[in-house]
Each structure stands twice: as structure tokens, then as C-alpha cells.
Tab-separated table of N, CA and C and ligand atoms in Angstrom:
chain	number	residue	atom	x	y	z
A	1	UNK	N	-13.577	10.063	87.594
A	1	UNK	CA	-13.772	8.744	86.942
A	1	UNK	C	-12.421	8.079	86.708
A	2	UNK	N	-12.250	6.844	87.144
A	2	UNK	CA	-10.918	6.250	87.205
A	2	UNK	C	-10.301	5.994	85.832
A	3	UNK	N	-11.122	5.747	84.801
A	3	UNK	CA	-10.537	5.441	83.488
A	3	UNK	C	-10.556	6.628	82.535
A	4	UNK	N	-10.761	7.820	83.065
A	4	UNK	CA	-10.859	9.020	82.212
A	4	UNK	C	-9.490	9.720	82.143
A	5	UNK	N	-8.998	9.924	80.914
A	5	UNK	CA	-7.674	10.560	80.721
A	5	UNK	C	-7.620	11.935	81.382
A	6	UNK	N	-8.680	12.735	81.201
A	6	UNK	CA	-8.621	14.101	81.732
A	6	UNK	C	-8.733	14.111	83.256
A	7	UNK	N	-9.487	13.168	83.851
A	7	UNK	CA	-9.481	13.053	85.322
A	7	UNK	C	-8.080	12.694	85.814
A	8	UNK	N	-7.386	11.833	85.056
A	8	UNK	CA	-6.010	11.465	85.444
A	8	UNK	C	-5.079	12.671	85.331
A	9	UNK	N	-5.270	13.487	84.301
A	9	UNK	CA	-4.466	14.716	84.171
A	9	UNK	C	-4.758	15.648	85.346
A	10	UNK	N	-6.042	15.792	85.697
A	10	UNK	CA	-6.431	16.659	86.826
A	10	UNK	C	-5.776	16.178	88.120
A	11	UNK	N	-5.730	14.847	88.305
A	11	UNK	CA	-5.142	14.290	89.540
A	11	UNK	C	-3.616	14.255	89.504
A	12	UNK	N	-3.038	14.584	88.329
A	12	UNK	CA	-1.577	14.560	88.202
A	12	UNK	C	-1.030	13.177	87.910
A	13	UNK	N	-1.908	12.226	87.591
A	13	UNK	CA	-1.452	10.855	87.301
A	13	UNK	C	-0.891	10.738	85.892
A	14	UNK	N	-1.317	11.647	85.001
A	14	UNK	CA	-0.740	11.755	83.652
A	14	UNK	C	-0.194	13.182	83.551
A	15	UNK	N	1.065	13.330	83.102
A	15	UNK	CA	1.627	14.676	83.020
A	15	UNK	C	0.958	15.520	81.939
A	16	UNK	N	0.926	16.830	82.154
A	16	UNK	CA	0.395	17.739	81.138
A	16	UNK	C	1.098	19.087	81.306
A	17	UNK	N	1.040	19.873	80.241
A	17	UNK	CA	1.603	21.233	80.299
A	17	UNK	C	0.491	22.168	80.761
A	18	UNK	N	0.412	22.376	82.076
A	18	UNK	CA	-0.662	23.196	82.651
A	18	UNK	C	-0.367	24.667	82.458
A	19	UNK	N	-1.376	25.430	82.093
A	19	UNK	CA	-1.189	26.886	82.007
A	19	UNK	C	-2.036	27.628	83.037
A	20	UNK	N	-3.057	26.965	83.595
A	20	UNK	CA	-3.904	27.623	84.609
A	20	UNK	C	-4.607	26.539	85.425
A	21	UNK	N	-4.736	26.776	86.717
A	21	UNK	CA	-5.465	25.842	87.565
A	21	UNK	C	-6.073	26.587	88.743
A	22	UNK	N	-7.309	26.266	89.056
A	22	UNK	CA	-7.896	26.709	90.323
A	22	UNK	C	-8.763	25.577	90.854
A	23	UNK	N	-9.602	25.852	91.842
A	23	UNK	CA	-10.340	24.753	92.481
A	23	UNK	C	-11.412	24.143	91.572
A	24	UNK	N	-11.790	24.869	90.515
A	24	UNK	CA	-12.884	24.391	89.660
A	24	UNK	C	-12.459	23.927	88.282
A	25	UNK	N	-11.326	24.412	87.797
A	25	UNK	CA	-10.957	24.119	86.409
A	25	UNK	C	-9.460	24.001	86.219
A	26	UNK	N	-9.097	23.317	85.130
A	26	UNK	CA	-7.694	23.183	84.733
A	26	UNK	C	-7.606	23.506	83.252
A	27	UNK	N	-6.541	24.211	82.869
A	27	UNK	CA	-6.286	24.491	81.454
A	27	UNK	C	-4.870	24.003	81.142
A	28	UNK	N	-4.761	23.204	80.081
A	28	UNK	CA	-3.460	22.648	79.704
A	28	UNK	C	-3.345	22.601	78.183
A	29	UNK	N	-2.111	22.412	77.698
A	29	UNK	CA	-1.867	22.404	76.252
A	29	UNK	C	-2.323	21.076	75.652
A	30	UNK	N	-3.001	21.158	74.504
A	30	UNK	CA	-3.388	19.944	73.786
A	30	UNK	C	-2.128	19.232	73.291
A	31	UNK	N	-2.130	17.906	73.417
A	31	UNK	CA	-0.952	17.112	73.053
A	31	UNK	C	-0.740	17.066	71.539
A	32	UNK	N	-1.804	17.292	70.773
A	32	UNK	CA	-1.703	17.331	69.300
A	32	UNK	C	-2.321	18.638	68.807
A	33	UNK	N	-1.566	19.745	68.938
A	33	UNK	CA	-2.159	21.064	68.665
A	33	UNK	C	-2.631	21.215	67.225
A	34	UNK	N	-3.824	21.791	67.074
A	34	UNK	CA	-4.400	22.033	65.745
A	34	UNK	C	-4.257	23.506	65.351
A	35	UNK	N	-3.569	24.290	66.160
A	35	UNK	CA	-3.285	25.697	65.862
A	35	UNK	C	-2.028	26.068	66.646
A	36	UNK	N	-1.478	27.258	66.360
A	36	UNK	CA	-0.239	27.685	67.036
A	36	UNK	C	-0.410	27.630	68.558
A	37	UNK	N	-1.599	28.036	69.029
A	37	UNK	CA	-1.958	27.861	70.444
A	37	UNK	C	-3.191	26.962	70.483
A	38	UNK	N	-3.101	25.882	71.218
A	38	UNK	CA	-4.253	24.977	71.372
A	38	UNK	C	-4.290	24.495	72.815
A	39	UNK	N	-5.223	25.093	73.558
A	39	UNK	CA	-5.387	24.753	74.974
A	39	UNK	C	-6.694	24.020	75.175
A	40	UNK	N	-6.761	23.241	76.244
A	40	UNK	CA	-7.995	22.563	76.630
A	40	UNK	C	-8.368	23.009	78.031
A	41	UNK	N	-9.588	23.514	78.178
A	41	UNK	CA	-10.101	23.899	79.496
A	41	UNK	C	-11.072	22.823	79.952
A	42	UNK	N	-10.833	22.264	81.141
A	42	UNK	CA	-11.682	21.174	81.638
A	42	UNK	C	-12.206	21.506	83.047
A	43	UNK	N	-13.467	21.153	83.304
A	43	UNK	CA	-13.965	21.275	84.681
A	43	UNK	C	-13.352	20.162	85.537
A	44	UNK	N	-13.085	20.435	86.795
A	44	UNK	CA	-12.509	19.393	87.662
A	44	UNK	C	-13.521	18.311	88.006
A	45	UNK	N	-14.805	18.637	87.891
A	45	UNK	CA	-15.851	17.632	88.089
A	45	UNK	C	-16.090	16.909	86.770
A	46	UNK	N	-16.011	15.583	86.798
A	46	UNK	CA	-16.172	14.805	85.574
A	46	UNK	C	-17.606	14.853	85.075
A	47	UNK	N	-17.772	15.226	83.810
A	47	UNK	CA	-18.988	14.858	83.098
A	47	UNK	C	-18.681	14.701	81.628
A	48	UNK	N	-19.410	13.794	80.994
A	48	UNK	CA	-18.986	13.282	79.695
A	48	UNK	C	-19.299	14.205	78.535
A	49	UNK	N	-20.517	14.712	78.526
A	49	UNK	CA	-21.057	15.296	77.305
A	49	UNK	C	-21.759	16.615	77.593
A	50	UNK	N	-21.713	17.507	76.628
A	50	UNK	CA	-22.480	18.742	76.743
A	50	UNK	C	-23.965	18.420	76.919
A	51	UNK	N	-24.404	17.330	76.308
A	51	UNK	CA	-25.827	16.958	76.372
A	51	UNK	C	-26.260	16.522	77.771
A	52	UNK	N	-25.300	16.359	78.702
A	52	UNK	CA	-25.659	16.044	80.097
A	52	UNK	C	-25.882	17.307	80.928
A	53	UNK	N	-25.840	18.452	80.264
A	53	UNK	CA	-25.882	19.731	80.982
A	53	UNK	C	-27.107	19.861	81.881
A	54	UNK	N	-26.875	20.336	83.095
A	54	UNK	CA	-27.961	20.724	83.996
A	54	UNK	C	-27.538	22.041	84.655
A	55	UNK	N	-28.346	22.541	85.566
A	55	UNK	CA	-28.069	23.869	86.151
A	55	UNK	C	-26.694	23.912	86.821
A	56	UNK	N	-26.364	22.856	87.560
A	56	UNK	CA	-25.096	22.843	88.302
A	56	UNK	C	-23.908	22.810	87.340
A	57	UNK	N	-24.001	21.946	86.325
A	57	UNK	CA	-22.907	21.850	85.357
A	57	UNK	C	-22.804	23.154	84.556
A	58	UNK	N	-23.950	23.740	84.239
A	58	UNK	CA	-23.947	25.002	83.490
A	58	UNK	C	-23.252	26.103	84.293
A	59	UNK	N	-23.413	26.086	85.625
A	59	UNK	CA	-22.715	27.057	86.480
A	59	UNK	C	-21.209	26.887	86.349
A	60	UNK	N	-20.775	25.629	86.286
A	60	UNK	CA	-19.356	25.321	86.154
A	60	UNK	C	-18.819	25.825	84.808
A	61	UNK	N	-19.586	25.583	83.740
A	61	UNK	CA	-19.171	26.033	82.407
A	61	UNK	C	-19.186	27.560	82.338
A	62	UNK	N	-20.175	28.161	82.970
A	62	UNK	CA	-20.238	29.629	83.033
A	62	UNK	C	-18.988	30.186	83.721
A	63	UNK	N	-18.593	29.542	84.807
A	63	UNK	CA	-17.380	29.956	85.517
A	63	UNK	C	-16.164	29.852	84.587
A	64	UNK	N	-16.068	28.722	83.856
A	64	UNK	CA	-14.943	28.533	82.934
A	64	UNK	C	-14.936	29.632	81.873
A	65	UNK	N	-16.093	29.922	81.310
A	65	UNK	CA	-16.166	30.965	80.275
A	65	UNK	C	-15.760	32.331	80.830
A	66	UNK	N	-16.039	32.562	82.118
A	66	UNK	CA	-15.663	33.850	82.714
A	66	UNK	C	-14.148	33.970	82.858
A	67	UNK	N	-13.443	32.848	82.947
A	67	UNK	CA	-11.983	32.848	83.136
A	67	UNK	C	-11.208	32.765	81.830
A	68	UNK	N	-11.807	32.159	80.808
A	68	UNK	CA	-11.068	31.851	79.581
A	68	UNK	C	-10.474	33.075	78.889
A	69	UNK	N	-11.177	34.205	78.769
A	69	UNK	CA	-10.562	35.331	78.047
A	69	UNK	C	-9.199	35.730	78.616
A	70	UNK	N	-9.078	35.870	79.919
A	70	UNK	CA	-7.789	36.296	80.466
A	70	UNK	C	-6.730	35.206	80.316
A	71	UNK	N	-7.140	33.932	80.405
A	71	UNK	CA	-6.185	32.827	80.235
A	71	UNK	C	-5.701	32.778	78.785
A	72	UNK	N	-6.629	32.916	77.834
A	72	UNK	CA	-6.261	32.878	76.409
A	72	UNK	C	-5.304	34.022	76.084
A	73	UNK	N	-5.647	35.221	76.546
A	73	UNK	CA	-4.814	36.379	76.229
A	73	UNK	C	-3.426	36.257	76.843
A	74	UNK	N	-3.332	35.648	78.014
A	74	UNK	CA	-2.037	35.483	78.681
A	74	UNK	C	-1.200	34.374	78.050
A	75	UNK	N	-1.802	33.611	77.135
A	75	UNK	CA	-1.090	32.471	76.546
A	75	UNK	C	-1.022	32.543	75.020
A	76	UNK	N	-0.835	33.745	74.508
A	76	UNK	CA	-0.526	33.890	73.084
A	76	UNK	C	-1.706	34.154	72.177
A	77	UNK	N	-2.867	34.489	72.751
A	77	UNK	CA	-4.063	34.727	71.925
A	77	UNK	C	-4.574	36.159	72.071
A	78	UNK	N	-3.654	37.115	72.037
A	78	UNK	CA	-4.063	38.516	72.232
A	78	UNK	C	-4.951	39.036	71.111
A	79	UNK	N	-4.782	38.469	69.895
A	79	UNK	CA	-5.516	38.983	68.733
A	79	UNK	C	-6.773	38.176	68.420
A	80	UNK	N	-7.156	37.314	69.322
A	80	UNK	CA	-8.386	36.542	69.119
A	80	UNK	C	-8.147	35.053	69.270
A	81	UNK	N	-9.237	34.333	69.364
A	81	UNK	CA	-9.172	32.872	69.562
A	81	UNK	C	-10.543	32.300	69.290
A	82	UNK	N	-10.582	30.991	69.153
A	82	UNK	CA	-11.845	30.293	68.885
A	82	UNK	C	-12.069	29.253	69.968
A	83	UNK	N	-13.293	29.161	70.455
A	83	UNK	CA	-13.664	28.132	71.428
A	83	UNK	C	-14.509	27.071	70.733
A	84	UNK	N	-14.193	25.809	71.019
A	84	UNK	CA	-14.944	24.691	70.416
A	84	UNK	C	-15.260	23.670	71.505
A	85	UNK	N	-16.502	23.193	71.500
A	85	UNK	CA	-16.866	22.010	72.290
A	85	UNK	C	-17.365	20.969	71.305
A	86	UNK	N	-16.695	19.832	71.243
A	86	UNK	CA	-17.175	18.734	70.415
A	86	UNK	C	-18.160	17.903	71.218
A	87	UNK	N	-19.333	17.694	70.635
A	87	UNK	CA	-20.390	16.914	71.295
A	87	UNK	C	-20.643	15.656	70.462
A	88	UNK	N	-20.199	14.507	70.978
A	88	UNK	CA	-20.583	13.239	70.369
A	88	UNK	C	-19.791	12.848	69.130
A	89	UNK	N	-20.206	11.737	68.553
A	89	UNK	CA	-19.428	11.079	67.498
A	89	UNK	C	-19.336	11.905	66.222
A	90	UNK	N	-20.424	12.525	65.790
A	90	UNK	CA	-20.377	13.264	64.530
A	90	UNK	C	-19.437	14.458	64.619
A	91	UNK	N	-19.213	14.965	65.817
A	91	UNK	CA	-18.270	16.078	66.002
A	91	UNK	C	-16.840	15.568	66.187
A	92	UNK	N	-16.687	14.250	66.295
A	92	UNK	CA	-15.358	13.674	66.484
A	92	UNK	C	-14.872	13.721	67.918
A	93	UNK	N	-15.799	13.794	68.874
A	93	UNK	CA	-15.374	13.801	70.283
A	93	UNK	C	-14.658	12.491	70.602
A	94	UNK	N	-13.444	12.611	71.145
A	94	UNK	CA	-12.655	11.411	71.449
A	94	UNK	C	-12.430	11.231	72.943
A	95	UNK	N	-12.486	12.322	73.702
A	95	UNK	CA	-12.312	12.225	75.160
A	95	UNK	C	-13.633	12.628	75.804
A	96	UNK	N	-14.179	11.698	76.587
A	96	UNK	CA	-15.524	11.915	77.128
A	96	UNK	C	-15.467	12.460	78.559
A	97	UNK	N	-14.827	13.616	78.646
A	97	UNK	CA	-14.819	14.489	79.833
A	97	UNK	C	-14.936	15.876	79.219
A	98	UNK	N	-16.018	16.564	79.524
A	98	UNK	CA	-16.283	17.831	78.836
A	98	UNK	C	-15.041	18.723	78.797
A	99	UNK	N	-14.770	19.293	77.635
A	99	UNK	CA	-13.624	20.196	77.510
A	99	UNK	C	-13.923	21.254	76.468
A	100	UNK	N	-13.348	22.424	76.700
A	100	UNK	CA	-13.468	23.536	75.760
A	100	UNK	C	-12.102	23.714	75.101
A	101	UNK	N	-12.069	23.549	73.773
A	101	UNK	CA	-10.839	23.820	73.017
A	101	UNK	C	-10.680	25.335	72.887
A	102	UNK	N	-9.466	25.821	73.119
A	102	UNK	CA	-9.128	27.235	72.898
A	102	UNK	C	-8.054	27.247	71.811
A	103	UNK	N	-8.410	27.786	70.646
A	103	UNK	CA	-7.506	27.771	69.495
A	103	UNK	C	-7.159	29.201	69.106
A	104	UNK	N	-5.886	29.465	68.847
A	104	UNK	CA	-5.501	30.815	68.449
A	104	UNK	C	-4.010	30.897	68.180
A	105	UNK	N	-3.474	32.113	68.337
A	105	UNK	CA	-2.052	32.332	68.094
A	105	UNK	C	-1.710	32.485	66.628
A	106	UNK	N	-2.722	32.468	65.778
A	106	UNK	CA	-2.532	32.645	64.338
A	106	UNK	C	-3.894	32.998	63.751
A	107	UNK	N	-3.883	33.418	62.476
A	107	UNK	CA	-5.158	33.669	61.804
A	107	UNK	C	-5.755	32.323	61.430
A	108	UNK	N	-6.925	32.012	61.956
A	108	UNK	CA	-7.469	30.655	61.844
A	108	UNK	C	-8.244	30.389	60.554
A	109	UNK	N	-8.620	31.434	59.833
A	109	UNK	CA	-9.521	31.157	58.712
A	109	UNK	C	-10.792	30.554	59.267
A	110	UNK	N	-11.369	29.644	58.556
A	110	UNK	CA	-12.576	28.953	59.091
A	110	UNK	C	-12.441	27.470	58.916
B	201	5GP	P1	-12.086	15.961	71.360
B	201	5GP	O1	-11.844	15.413	69.976
B	201	5GP	O2	-12.604	14.902	72.300
B	201	5GP	O3	-12.926	17.203	71.349
B	201	5GP	O4	-10.674	16.452	71.849
B	201	5GP	C1	-9.810	15.718	72.647
B	201	5GP	C2	-8.482	16.418	72.591
B	201	5GP	O5	-7.685	15.916	73.641
B	201	5GP	C3	-7.717	16.202	71.283
B	201	5GP	O6	-7.442	17.452	70.676
B	201	5GP	C4	-6.432	15.476	71.731
B	201	5GP	O7	-5.282	15.884	71.019
B	201	5GP	C5	-6.352	15.838	73.217
B	201	5GP	N1	-5.720	14.824	74.046
B	201	5GP	C6	-6.002	13.494	74.057
B	201	5GP	N2	-5.251	12.866	74.972
B	201	5GP	C7	-4.491	13.822	75.550
B	201	5GP	C8	-3.487	13.775	76.577
B	201	5GP	O8	-3.152	12.734	77.155
B	201	5GP	N3	-2.889	14.954	76.915
B	201	5GP	C9	-3.232	16.136	76.294
B	201	5GP	N4	-2.588	17.234	76.701
B	201	5GP	N5	-4.172	16.213	75.337
B	201	5GP	C10	-4.782	15.073	74.963
B	202	ZN	ZN1	-13.021	12.776	83.629
């Protein structure tokens, strides 16, 4: 999607601190970290909301979840981490390209 920030990051049109990339997903550092380690995992295929989920998109998210543990552990989250998906306005979703927040590198409390 041409006006999507995360699609632009995926295409390299906006710089980002990438920590992992393959043909299906990209993981990069959040620009405003909310924890000592704050990464964003995004599918390379644009979709806006978790509520748009279908079988194909779920396969993509399943693939991302299969990769995240090793990526998190390799990037400062050996003692644990939290995954968050914000869905819609009440959750404070600001970027409408599905993303999984990976938070860790410290004791997070709740
Ligand atoms: P949301 O609130 O939509 O779940 O999370 C969007 C996240 O994207 C926020 O944590 C915000 O800091 C991050 N973000 C927004 N714009 C950029 C950007 O241009 N680069 C990076 N690396 N992160 C961004
Ligand atoms: Zn996008």
C-alpha cells in the first residue's frame, strides 16, 4: 500500500533498524521504544487489522509466531518477552499494517 509507513519500511523507502528479514516478514526496532527491547514484527503482505484475518493471513501470522522466539532471544530477550497486537482505536492502534510488538529486555511488570 503506497501510503503505509510499514510498507515503505519494507520497501526500504523509510529507514529502519532491521534485526531480521526473510521473504515473508521483517522485524525492526520500534522508533519510540516502550521497553528496553521493543521490536515490531510485520508481514510483508499488507493488511490493516487483526479483524481482517482469514486462512491465508493466519498462515502468515503463524509463520511469524514460529520465528519470533529465536529472533527475540537473539535480540536481548533471553529471560522472556511479551507479544502485543493492537486492534483498532480502543487499543490505540496507530499504524494500520498488522504488526506484533515484541517487548522485553527488562522485567515488564504488567
Ligand atoms: P500501534 O500503536 O499501531 O500498535 O504501534 C505502532 C508502533 O509503530 C508504535 O509503537 C510506534 O512507535 C511505531 N512506529 C511508528 N512509526 C514508525 C517508524 O517510522 N519507524 C519505526 N521504527 N517505528 C514506528
Ligand atoms: Zn502496509
